[in-house]
Short mmCIF file of C-alpha atoms and ligand atoms in Angstrom, two decimals:
data_model
loop_
_atom_site.label_atom_id
_atom_site.label_comp_id
_atom_site.label_asym_id
_atom_site.label_seq_id
_atom_site.Cartn_x
_atom_site.Cartn_y
_atom_site.Cartn_z
CA UNK A 1 0.00 0.00 0.00
CA UNK A 2 1.38 3.37 -1.00
CA UNK A 3 1.08 6.42 1.25
CA UNK A 4 -0.46 9.29 -0.62
CA UNK A 5 -0.39 13.04 -0.13
CA UNK A 6 -3.20 14.96 -1.80
CA UNK A 7 -2.31 18.63 -2.17
CA UNK A 8 -5.49 20.72 -2.13
CA UNK A 9 -8.46 19.10 -0.37
CA UNK A 10 -11.23 20.88 -2.26
CA UNK A 11 -13.96 19.59 -4.57
CA UNK A 12 -11.50 17.29 -6.39
CA UNK A 13 -8.79 16.58 -3.83
CA UNK A 14 -10.98 15.66 -0.88
CA UNK A 15 -13.07 12.94 -2.57
CA UNK A 16 -9.90 11.60 -4.21
CA UNK A 17 -8.14 11.49 -0.84
CA UNK A 18 -11.15 9.81 0.78
CA UNK A 19 -11.40 7.20 -1.98
CA UNK A 20 -7.73 6.23 -1.65
CA UNK A 21 -8.13 6.12 2.15
CA UNK A 22 -11.18 3.88 1.78
CA UNK A 23 -8.97 1.36 -0.03
CA UNK A 24 -6.56 1.25 2.90
CA UNK A 25 -3.92 3.73 1.78
CA UNK A 26 -2.53 6.09 4.38
CA UNK A 27 -3.57 9.47 2.99
CA UNK A 28 -2.53 12.94 4.09
CA UNK A 29 -4.45 15.94 2.82
CA UNK A 30 -2.20 18.99 2.62
CA UNK A 31 -4.01 22.30 2.29
CA UNK A 32 -3.21 25.91 3.11
CA UNK A 33 -6.79 26.46 4.24
CA UNK A 34 -6.84 25.82 8.00
CA UNK A 35 -10.63 25.63 8.05
CA UNK A 36 -10.62 22.73 5.56
CA UNK A 37 -7.80 20.99 7.44
CA UNK A 38 -9.40 21.36 10.88
CA UNK A 39 -12.78 20.20 9.59
CA UNK A 40 -11.25 17.16 7.92
CA UNK A 41 -9.37 16.13 11.05
CA UNK A 42 -12.73 16.15 12.85
CA UNK A 43 -14.19 13.96 10.11
CA UNK A 44 -16.25 16.85 8.76
CA UNK A 45 -16.48 18.45 5.32
CA UNK A 46 -17.07 22.05 4.28
CA UNK A 47 -18.37 21.36 0.76
CA UNK A 48 -21.62 19.79 -0.43
CA UNK A 49 -21.29 16.48 -2.28
CA UNK A 50 -23.60 13.47 -1.91
CA UNK A 51 -21.97 10.58 -0.04
CA UNK A 52 -18.75 12.45 0.68
CA UNK A 53 -19.59 13.33 4.29
CA UNK A 54 -20.15 9.70 5.30
CA UNK A 55 -17.08 8.49 3.43
CA UNK A 56 -14.82 11.11 5.04
CA UNK A 57 -16.25 10.48 8.50
CA UNK A 58 -15.55 6.78 8.12
CA UNK A 59 -11.96 6.97 6.84
CA UNK A 60 -10.98 9.69 9.32
CA UNK A 61 -12.43 7.64 12.19
CA UNK A 62 -10.43 4.61 11.01
CA UNK A 63 -7.26 6.73 10.90
CA UNK A 64 -6.60 6.35 7.18
CA UNK A 65 -7.10 10.03 6.33
CA UNK A 66 -5.58 13.02 8.13
CA UNK A 67 -4.92 16.59 7.08
CA UNK A 68 -2.26 19.19 7.75
CA UNK A 69 -1.16 22.64 6.64
CA UNK A 70 2.37 21.58 5.74
CA UNK A 71 3.52 19.23 2.99
CA UNK A 72 4.40 15.81 4.47
CA UNK A 73 7.83 14.42 3.53
CA UNK A 74 7.09 10.74 4.07
CA UNK A 75 4.63 9.91 1.26
CA UNK A 76 5.19 7.81 -1.86
CA UNK A 77 2.75 9.65 -4.11
CA UNK A 78 1.98 13.39 -4.31
CA UNK A 79 -1.24 14.30 -6.09
CA UNK A 80 -1.68 17.98 -6.91
CA UNK A 81 -5.35 19.08 -7.00
CA UNK A 82 -5.08 22.83 -6.49
CA UNK A 83 -7.14 25.44 -8.35
CA UNK A 84 -6.27 26.69 -11.82
CA UNK A 85 -8.41 29.81 -12.13
CA UNK A 86 -8.17 32.40 -14.87
CA UNK A 87 -6.84 35.92 -14.55
CA UNK A 88 -9.02 38.89 -15.53
CA UNK A 89 -7.28 38.86 -18.94
CA UNK A 90 -8.42 35.21 -19.40
CA UNK A 91 -4.93 33.74 -19.09
CA UNK A 92 -4.42 30.81 -16.71
CA UNK A 93 -3.41 31.66 -13.15
CA UNK A 94 -0.84 28.94 -12.52
CA UNK A 95 0.45 30.28 -9.20
CA UNK A 96 -1.22 27.49 -7.19
CA UNK A 97 0.20 24.70 -9.35
CA UNK A 98 3.59 26.37 -9.23
CA UNK A 99 3.59 26.75 -5.42
CA UNK A 100 2.26 23.21 -4.90
CA UNK A 101 5.04 21.86 -7.14
CA UNK A 102 7.60 23.88 -5.18
CA UNK A 103 6.19 22.50 -1.91
CA UNK A 104 6.81 18.97 -3.16
CA UNK A 105 10.50 19.54 -4.00
CA UNK A 106 11.95 19.17 -0.46
CA UNK A 107 9.56 16.31 0.36
CA UNK A 108 10.19 13.76 -2.39
CA UNK A 109 12.87 11.07 -2.54
CA UNK A 110 13.95 8.37 -4.98
CA UNK A 111 10.95 6.32 -6.18
CA UNK A 112 8.31 8.97 -5.47
CA UNK A 113 5.53 9.84 -7.89
CA UNK A 114 4.13 13.31 -8.60
CA UNK A 115 0.74 13.56 -10.31
CA UNK A 116 -0.91 16.74 -11.53
CA UNK A 117 -4.71 16.41 -11.46
CA UNK A 118 -5.51 20.11 -11.84
CA UNK A 119 -6.84 21.07 -15.25
CA UNK A 120 -3.98 22.92 -16.87
CA UNK A 121 -2.95 24.58 -20.14
CA UNK A 122 -1.10 22.38 -22.63
CA UNK A 123 2.60 21.84 -21.76
CA UNK A 124 2.17 22.67 -18.04
CA UNK A 125 3.90 19.49 -16.88
CA UNK A 126 6.72 19.85 -19.39
CA UNK A 127 7.31 23.59 -19.19
CA UNK A 128 6.24 24.57 -15.66
CA UNK A 129 6.54 21.53 -13.41
CA UNK A 130 9.57 19.66 -14.70
CA UNK A 131 12.01 22.60 -14.40
CA UNK A 132 10.92 22.98 -10.74
CA UNK A 133 11.03 19.24 -10.01
CA UNK A 134 14.58 19.07 -11.42
CA UNK A 135 15.59 21.06 -8.32
CA UNK A 136 15.11 17.82 -6.34
CA UNK A 137 18.33 16.56 -7.91
CA UNK A 138 16.50 13.32 -8.73
CA UNK A 139 16.61 11.89 -12.24
CA UNK A 140 13.22 12.83 -13.67
CA UNK A 141 11.38 9.93 -15.25
CA UNK A 142 13.64 7.40 -13.52
CA UNK A 143 13.98 8.33 -9.84
CA UNK A 144 11.04 10.72 -9.77
CA UNK A 145 8.04 9.73 -11.87
CA UNK A 146 5.70 12.43 -13.13
CA UNK A 147 2.34 12.44 -14.92
CA UNK A 148 -0.78 14.43 -15.59
CA UNK A 149 -4.04 12.63 -14.88
CA UNK A 150 -6.91 15.02 -15.39
CA UNK A 151 -10.00 14.74 -13.21
CA UNK A 152 -13.30 14.41 -15.09
CA UNK A 153 -15.78 13.99 -12.26
CA UNK A 154 -19.21 15.57 -12.34
CA UNK A 155 -20.09 17.50 -9.18
CA UNK A 156 -23.05 15.78 -7.53
CA UNK A 157 -21.86 12.34 -8.70
CA UNK A 158 -18.24 12.56 -7.64
CA UNK A 159 -17.93 9.41 -5.52
CA UNK A 160 -19.57 7.24 -8.15
CA UNK A 161 -17.64 8.77 -11.06
CA UNK A 162 -14.24 8.61 -9.35
CA UNK A 163 -14.76 4.87 -9.26
CA UNK A 164 -16.44 4.20 -12.59
CA UNK A 165 -15.13 6.84 -15.02
CA UNK A 166 -12.35 5.91 -17.36
CA UNK A 167 -9.17 7.82 -16.67
CA UNK A 168 -6.34 9.26 -18.76
CA UNK A 169 -2.81 8.99 -17.45
CA UNK A 170 -0.23 11.04 -19.31
CA UNK A 171 3.24 10.28 -18.10
CA UNK A 172 6.42 12.13 -19.05
CA UNK A 173 7.66 8.68 -20.07
CA UNK A 174 6.29 5.15 -20.12
CA UNK A 175 7.74 4.30 -16.70
CA UNK A 176 5.83 7.21 -15.20
CA UNK A 177 2.59 6.30 -17.01
CA UNK A 178 2.71 2.68 -15.84
CA UNK A 179 3.47 3.61 -12.23
CA UNK A 180 0.68 6.16 -12.11
CA UNK A 181 -1.76 3.76 -13.76
CA UNK A 182 -1.02 1.32 -10.96
CA UNK A 183 -1.75 4.01 -8.35
CA UNK A 184 -5.20 4.72 -9.78
CA UNK A 185 -6.02 1.06 -10.26
CA UNK A 186 -6.72 0.80 -6.56
CA UNK A 187 -9.71 3.17 -6.85
CA UNK A 188 -10.72 3.18 -10.54
CA UNK A 189 -12.87 0.45 -12.07
CA UNK A 190 -13.08 2.18 -15.46
CA UNK A 191 -10.43 1.81 -18.12
CA UNK A 192 -7.15 3.68 -17.61
CA UNK A 193 -5.67 4.99 -20.87
CA UNK A 194 -2.00 5.81 -21.13
CA UNK A 195 -0.64 8.70 -23.18
CA UNK A 196 1.80 11.63 -22.93
CA UNK A 197 1.39 14.43 -20.40
CA UNK A 198 0.68 17.09 -23.04
CA UNK A 199 -1.87 14.88 -24.81
CA UNK A 200 -3.60 14.30 -21.46
CA UNK A 201 -3.70 18.07 -20.89
CA UNK A 202 -5.21 18.61 -24.36
CA UNK A 203 -7.76 15.79 -23.88
CA UNK A 204 -9.19 17.29 -20.72
CA UNK A 205 -9.39 20.75 -22.27
CA UNK A 206 -10.99 19.47 -25.48
CA UNK A 207 -13.63 17.47 -23.56
CA UNK A 208 -14.87 20.62 -21.85
CA UNK A 209 -14.38 22.72 -24.97
CA UNK A 210 -16.54 20.28 -26.95
CA UNK A 211 -19.39 20.91 -24.52
CA UNK A 212 -18.79 24.67 -24.41
CA UNK A 213 -18.89 24.98 -28.21
CA UNK A 214 -22.03 22.81 -28.39
CA UNK A 215 -23.77 24.94 -25.74
CA UNK A 216 -22.67 28.09 -27.59
CA UNK A 217 -24.42 26.70 -30.65
CA UNK A 218 -27.58 26.07 -28.61
CA UNK A 219 -27.42 29.58 -27.17
CA UNK A 220 -26.97 31.06 -30.62
CA UNK A 221 -30.00 29.06 -31.72
CA UNK A 222 -31.96 30.50 -28.77
CA UNK A 223 -31.05 34.03 -29.81
CA UNK A 224 -31.88 33.38 -33.48
CA UNK A 225 -35.15 31.74 -32.45
CA UNK A 226 -36.30 34.78 -30.50
CA UNK A 227 -35.44 36.89 -33.54
CA UNK A 228 -37.15 34.62 -36.05
CA UNK A 229 -40.22 33.48 -34.11
CA UNK A 230 -39.22 29.85 -33.49
CA UNK A 231 -39.10 27.77 -30.30
CA UNK A 232 -35.44 26.73 -29.94
CA UNK A 233 -36.35 23.87 -27.58
CA UNK A 234 -38.62 22.31 -30.17
CA UNK A 235 -35.93 22.74 -32.84
CA UNK A 236 -33.43 20.94 -30.59
CA UNK A 237 -35.86 18.16 -29.69
CA UNK A 238 -36.64 17.47 -33.34
CA UNK A 239 -33.08 17.95 -34.64
CA UNK A 240 -31.83 15.52 -32.01
CA UNK A 241 -34.11 12.84 -33.48
CA UNK A 242 -31.47 12.66 -36.21
CA UNK A 243 -29.19 9.76 -35.27
CA UNK A 244 -26.00 11.82 -35.58
CA UNK A 245 -27.14 15.11 -34.03
CA UNK A 246 -26.96 15.97 -30.34
CA UNK A 247 -27.45 19.68 -29.65
CA UNK A 248 -27.22 20.57 -25.97
CA UNK A 249 -29.57 22.99 -24.20
CA UNK A 250 -29.47 26.77 -24.21
CA UNK A 251 -29.54 28.63 -20.89
CA UNK A 252 -28.45 31.77 -19.06
CA UNK A 253 -24.77 31.02 -19.73
CA UNK A 254 -22.09 28.51 -18.85
CA UNK A 255 -20.54 28.44 -15.40
CA UNK A 256 -18.45 26.48 -12.99
CA UNK A 257 -14.79 25.93 -12.56
CA UNK A 258 -14.38 23.86 -15.72
CA UNK A 259 -16.40 24.39 -18.88
CA UNK A 260 -16.50 28.18 -18.56
CA UNK A 261 -12.74 28.40 -17.99
CA UNK A 262 -10.91 25.55 -19.66
CA UNK A 263 -11.42 26.69 -23.28
CA UNK A 264 -9.57 29.90 -22.42
CA UNK A 265 -6.46 27.80 -21.71
CA UNK A 266 -6.48 26.79 -25.37
CA UNK A 267 -7.22 30.34 -26.56
CA UNK A 268 -4.22 31.51 -24.52
CA UNK A 269 -1.87 28.92 -25.97
CA UNK A 270 -2.91 28.76 -29.62
CA UNK A 271 -3.70 31.49 -32.12
CA UNK A 272 -5.72 28.89 -34.04
CA UNK A 273 -8.38 28.50 -31.31
CA UNK A 274 -10.77 30.88 -33.10
CA UNK A 275 -14.05 28.94 -32.97
CA UNK A 276 -13.32 28.09 -29.34
CA UNK A 277 -12.80 31.78 -28.57
CA UNK A 278 -16.04 32.80 -30.28
CA UNK A 279 -17.98 30.09 -28.40
CA UNK A 280 -16.72 31.48 -25.09
CA UNK A 281 -17.85 34.97 -26.09
CA UNK A 282 -21.28 33.62 -27.14
CA UNK A 283 -21.81 31.85 -23.82
CA UNK A 284 -20.51 34.78 -21.79
CA UNK A 285 -23.04 37.04 -23.52
CA UNK A 286 -26.05 35.07 -22.22
CA UNK A 287 -26.53 36.88 -18.88
CA UNK A 288 -26.82 40.16 -20.84
CA UNK A 289 -29.27 38.51 -23.21
CA UNK A 290 -31.42 37.35 -20.27
CA UNK A 291 -31.21 40.78 -18.65
CA UNK A 292 -32.44 42.38 -21.87
CA UNK A 293 -35.29 39.87 -22.09
CA UNK A 294 -36.31 40.66 -18.51
CA UNK A 295 -36.24 44.36 -19.36
CA UNK A 296 -38.53 43.80 -22.35
CA UNK A 297 -40.99 41.72 -20.32
CA UNK A 298 -41.32 44.11 -17.38
CA UNK A 299 -40.84 47.34 -19.34
CA UNK A 300 -37.60 48.67 -17.82
CA UNK A 301 -35.24 47.80 -15.00
CA UNK A 302 -34.49 50.73 -12.73
CA UNK A 303 -36.60 50.53 -9.57
CA UNK A 304 -38.11 47.14 -10.48
CA UNK A 305 -37.94 43.99 -8.35
CA UNK A 306 -36.78 40.65 -9.72
CA UNK A 307 -36.75 37.27 -7.96
CA UNK A 308 -34.03 34.89 -9.11
CA UNK A 309 -34.55 31.21 -8.32
CA UNK A 310 -31.28 29.29 -8.38
CA UNK A 311 -27.89 31.01 -8.60
CA UNK A 312 -25.43 28.11 -8.59
CA UNK A 313 -23.81 27.23 -11.89
CA UNK A 314 -25.85 24.04 -12.26
CA UNK A 315 -28.68 22.21 -10.49
CA UNK A 316 -28.52 20.61 -7.04
CA UNK A 317 -25.04 21.76 -6.02
CA UNK A 318 -23.83 24.60 -3.77
CA UNK A 319 -21.09 25.89 -6.11
CA UNK A 320 -21.52 29.47 -7.33
CA UNK A 321 -18.09 29.81 -8.94
CA UNK A 322 -18.28 31.46 -12.37
CA UNK A 323 -22.05 31.21 -12.13
CA UNK A 324 -23.68 33.04 -15.05
CA UNK A 325 -26.78 33.60 -12.90
CA UNK A 326 -24.68 35.43 -10.30
CA UNK A 327 -23.42 37.55 -13.19
CA UNK A 328 -27.05 38.20 -14.15
CA UNK A 329 -27.75 39.24 -10.55
CA UNK A 330 -24.89 41.77 -10.74
CA UNK A 331 -26.10 43.11 -14.11
CA UNK A 332 -29.59 43.62 -12.69
CA UNK A 333 -28.33 45.29 -9.52
CA UNK A 334 -26.15 47.61 -11.60
CA UNK A 335 -29.27 48.58 -13.55
CA UNK A 336 -31.03 49.61 -10.33
CA UNK A 337 -33.05 46.44 -9.82
CA UNK A 338 -33.94 45.14 -6.37
CA UNK A 339 -32.98 41.44 -6.58
CA UNK A 340 -34.35 38.72 -4.31
CA UNK A 341 -32.48 35.43 -4.41
CA UNK A 342 -33.84 32.02 -3.56
CA UNK A 343 -31.37 29.14 -3.60
CA UNK A 344 -31.75 26.33 -1.07
CA UNK A 345 -28.37 24.87 -2.08
CA UNK A 346 -26.31 28.07 -1.89
CA UNK A 347 -27.96 29.23 1.36
CA UNK A 348 -24.63 29.11 3.23
CA UNK A 349 -22.84 31.16 0.60
CA UNK A 350 -25.49 33.59 -0.65
CA UNK A 351 -28.06 35.39 1.46
CA UNK A 352 -31.46 34.47 0.13
CA UNK A 353 -35.15 34.00 0.88
CA UNK A 354 -37.50 31.03 1.06
CA UNK A 355 -39.27 29.63 -1.98
CA UNK A 356 -42.62 31.24 -1.17
CA UNK A 357 -41.15 34.53 0.11
CA UNK A 358 -38.60 35.50 -2.55
CA UNK A 359 -41.14 36.41 -5.23
CA UNK A 360 -43.21 38.67 -2.94
CA UNK A 361 -43.53 42.16 -4.42
CA UNK A 362 -41.54 41.24 -7.55
CA UNK A 363 -42.30 42.17 -11.16
CA UNK A 364 -40.89 38.91 -12.48
CA UNK A 365 -39.64 35.56 -11.20
CA UNK A 366 -36.69 34.18 -13.16
CA UNK A 367 -35.83 30.50 -12.92
CA UNK A 368 -32.03 30.59 -13.16
CA UNK A 369 -31.20 27.03 -12.10
CA UNK A 370 -33.49 24.00 -12.11
CA UNK A 371 -32.87 22.68 -8.59
CA UNK A 372 -35.09 19.72 -7.58
CA UNK A 373 -36.65 21.86 -4.82
CA UNK A 374 -38.30 24.01 -7.51
CA UNK A 375 -39.87 21.11 -9.38
CA UNK A 376 -43.22 20.73 -7.68
CA UNK A 377 -43.84 24.30 -6.57
CA UNK A 378 -47.36 25.59 -6.14
CA UNK A 379 -47.47 28.37 -8.75
CA UNK A 380 -50.56 30.01 -7.31
CA UNK A 381 -48.86 30.30 -3.90
CA UNK A 382 -45.55 31.27 -5.51
CA UNK A 383 -47.00 34.16 -7.49
CA UNK A 384 -49.75 35.19 -5.03
CA UNK A 385 -47.95 38.25 -3.67
CA UNK A 386 -46.06 39.30 -6.82
CA UNK A 387 -46.54 42.85 -8.14
CA UNK A 388 -46.85 41.39 -11.63
CA UNK A 389 -47.23 37.67 -12.24
CA UNK A 390 -44.45 37.06 -14.78
CA UNK A 391 -42.30 33.94 -14.86
CA UNK A 392 -39.23 33.61 -17.07
CA UNK A 393 -37.96 30.04 -17.32
CA UNK A 394 -34.38 29.97 -18.64
CA UNK A 395 -34.18 26.15 -18.42
CA UNK A 396 -37.41 24.86 -19.98
CA UNK A 397 -38.07 23.31 -16.56
CA UNK A 398 -41.59 24.36 -15.71
CA UNK A 399 -44.75 23.53 -17.60
CA UNK A 400 -46.29 26.49 -19.39
CA UNK A 401 -49.73 25.03 -18.73
CA UNK A 402 -49.09 24.72 -14.96
CA UNK A 403 -47.77 28.27 -14.72
CA UNK A 404 -50.60 29.73 -16.75
CA UNK A 405 -53.22 27.78 -14.77
CA UNK A 406 -52.11 29.87 -11.77
CA UNK A 407 -52.92 33.05 -13.68
CA UNK A 408 -49.25 33.96 -14.24
CA UNK A 409 -47.67 34.64 -17.64
CA UNK A 410 -45.00 32.14 -18.75
CA UNK A 411 -41.95 33.17 -20.77
CA UNK A 412 -39.30 30.72 -21.98
CA UNK A 413 -35.74 31.62 -22.96
CA UNK A 414 -35.35 30.84 -26.66
CA UNK A 415 -39.06 30.78 -27.36
CA UNK A 416 -39.60 33.16 -30.23
CA UNK A 417 -43.29 32.32 -30.38
CA UNK A 418 -44.04 34.78 -27.60
N1 LIG B 1 -14.59 21.02 -9.14
C1 LIG B 1 -14.71 20.18 -10.14
O1 LIG B 1 -15.78 19.64 -10.38
C2 LIG B 1 -13.54 19.82 -11.03
C3 LIG B 1 -13.69 18.77 -11.94
C4 LIG B 1 -12.60 18.41 -12.72
C5 LIG B 1 -11.40 19.12 -12.60
N2 LIG B 1 -11.29 20.15 -11.72
C6 LIG B 1 -9.99 20.83 -11.61
O2 LIG B 1 -9.37 20.38 -10.41
C7 LIG B 1 -8.58 21.43 -9.85
C8 LIG B 1 -8.99 21.68 -8.41
O3 LIG B 1 -10.32 22.17 -8.42
P1 LIG B 1 -11.24 22.18 -7.12
O4 LIG B 1 -12.60 22.46 -7.60
O5 LIG B 1 -11.00 20.96 -6.32
O6 LIG B 1 -10.64 23.44 -6.34
P2 LIG B 1 -11.00 23.90 -4.84
O7 LIG B 1 -10.81 25.35 -4.80
O8 LIG B 1 -12.27 23.28 -4.40
O9 LIG B 1 -9.86 23.21 -3.96
C9 LIG B 1 -8.52 23.50 -4.10
C10 LIG B 1 -7.87 23.47 -2.73
O10 LIG B 1 -6.47 23.69 -2.93
C11 LIG B 1 -5.99 24.45 -1.85
N3 LIG B 1 -4.71 25.05 -2.25
C12 LIG B 1 -4.46 26.05 -3.11
N4 LIG B 1 -3.15 26.22 -3.27
C13 LIG B 1 -2.54 25.34 -2.49
C14 LIG B 1 -1.19 25.03 -2.23
N5 LIG B 1 -0.19 25.67 -2.85
N6 LIG B 1 -0.92 24.06 -1.35
C15 LIG B 1 -1.90 23.37 -0.72
N7 LIG B 1 -3.20 23.61 -0.95
C16 LIG B 1 -3.53 24.58 -1.82
C17 LIG B 1 -7.09 25.43 -1.57
O11 LIG B 1 -7.01 25.95 -0.25
C18 LIG B 1 -8.35 24.57 -1.77
O12 LIG B 1 -8.79 23.97 -0.58
C19 LIG B 1 -8.75 22.62 -10.78
O13 LIG B 1 -7.72 22.63 -11.72
C20 LIG B 1 -10.06 22.34 -11.47
O14 LIG B 1 -10.14 22.95 -12.72
C21 LIG B 1 -12.33 20.51 -10.93
#
């Protein structure tokens, strides 16, 4: 059994650490965030993810998982799962990967393995990490094995997907790839594919870029549909009956730590990433498009009241990072709108109101995220105390008939038939 250090015990690192610990590895979570470290040592978690709390509680109680604010020097494997955000100019902020790599240097010895899990621009392992790791004095690829193995988990299904997803392992040489494959074999039931580190970096970025470009196409369709008097959702439903077509859904934009950011890493590194760049711009324009639609429906913005239901970047999670709906909230506030937020999942992060209170006195209720809690709402009760009974559904989540039976008016993003 190898001892494993996971650097960065956040959304990716913590479940990974807990999974390895559940297989009997001694795992140390190293994080600069004392709150995360202290919580973990008590067997508690500070993020929302189904099944993670119980798993962590169990492995901490059994002594397989501990956490600390310094990098341990007695582990066999060092997995880096720190953030890779973007700078305001849309270039990658690699300071966390750089400092985590530097932290590893005094801790590793002959035979150790360093794995980068963070999503990173192409050539990060080769151009950023290897020059730092050479400072160990170890022969890279022989005495110190290095690979990139991108994480592809879906928030909300992390525990299941860590186990069942296939995995890409991109070593700096074959020896590294094989050693890292063996590490993951203790937790991964899916296939583990071996390639080079730069190919692995490109794969992860292209997976998310594929989805971003597809969503940009759907959003462009939604905009064209409103212009041309067509219902984009019906177009997608019918077009997707074609056996080789799969258009994704339009919405108020693309958010989260992955799909909304990763394509920029390609734009930064290659002047040929033109379609990818345009797709990003299309998706980033959606909050403005929704704001303008709200303005049209309620006849202005300044002094109006808008209720936003759901502000996380996707349903049934608590993560508001890069959330396009939070951007919409800011746009509305900047236009002089009084905004009420209702989000049962983000309640700890964003101050909000209850489902049947948030719409009180509002001119419109906007469904931003289709959380399960909003599924079976009582529309009559929901809209009873609204100043004007308007509902804008940006997700095609609610039934027009149900909304209209309550006496409210139903608007759908991308429905040009209105
Ligand atoms: N969240 C996801 O669903 C997801 C999915 C796939 C890939 N990724 C990628 O995984 C990486 C990590 O993302 P995340 O969502 O887990 O981030 P996160 O912010 O939830 O967690 C990162 C943790 O790293 C810690 N940290 C930062 N710098 C450190 C350092 N130098 N030493 C020790 N700890 C440090 C932070 O305190 C934080 O607790 C990113 O590259 C992200 O793009 C995320």
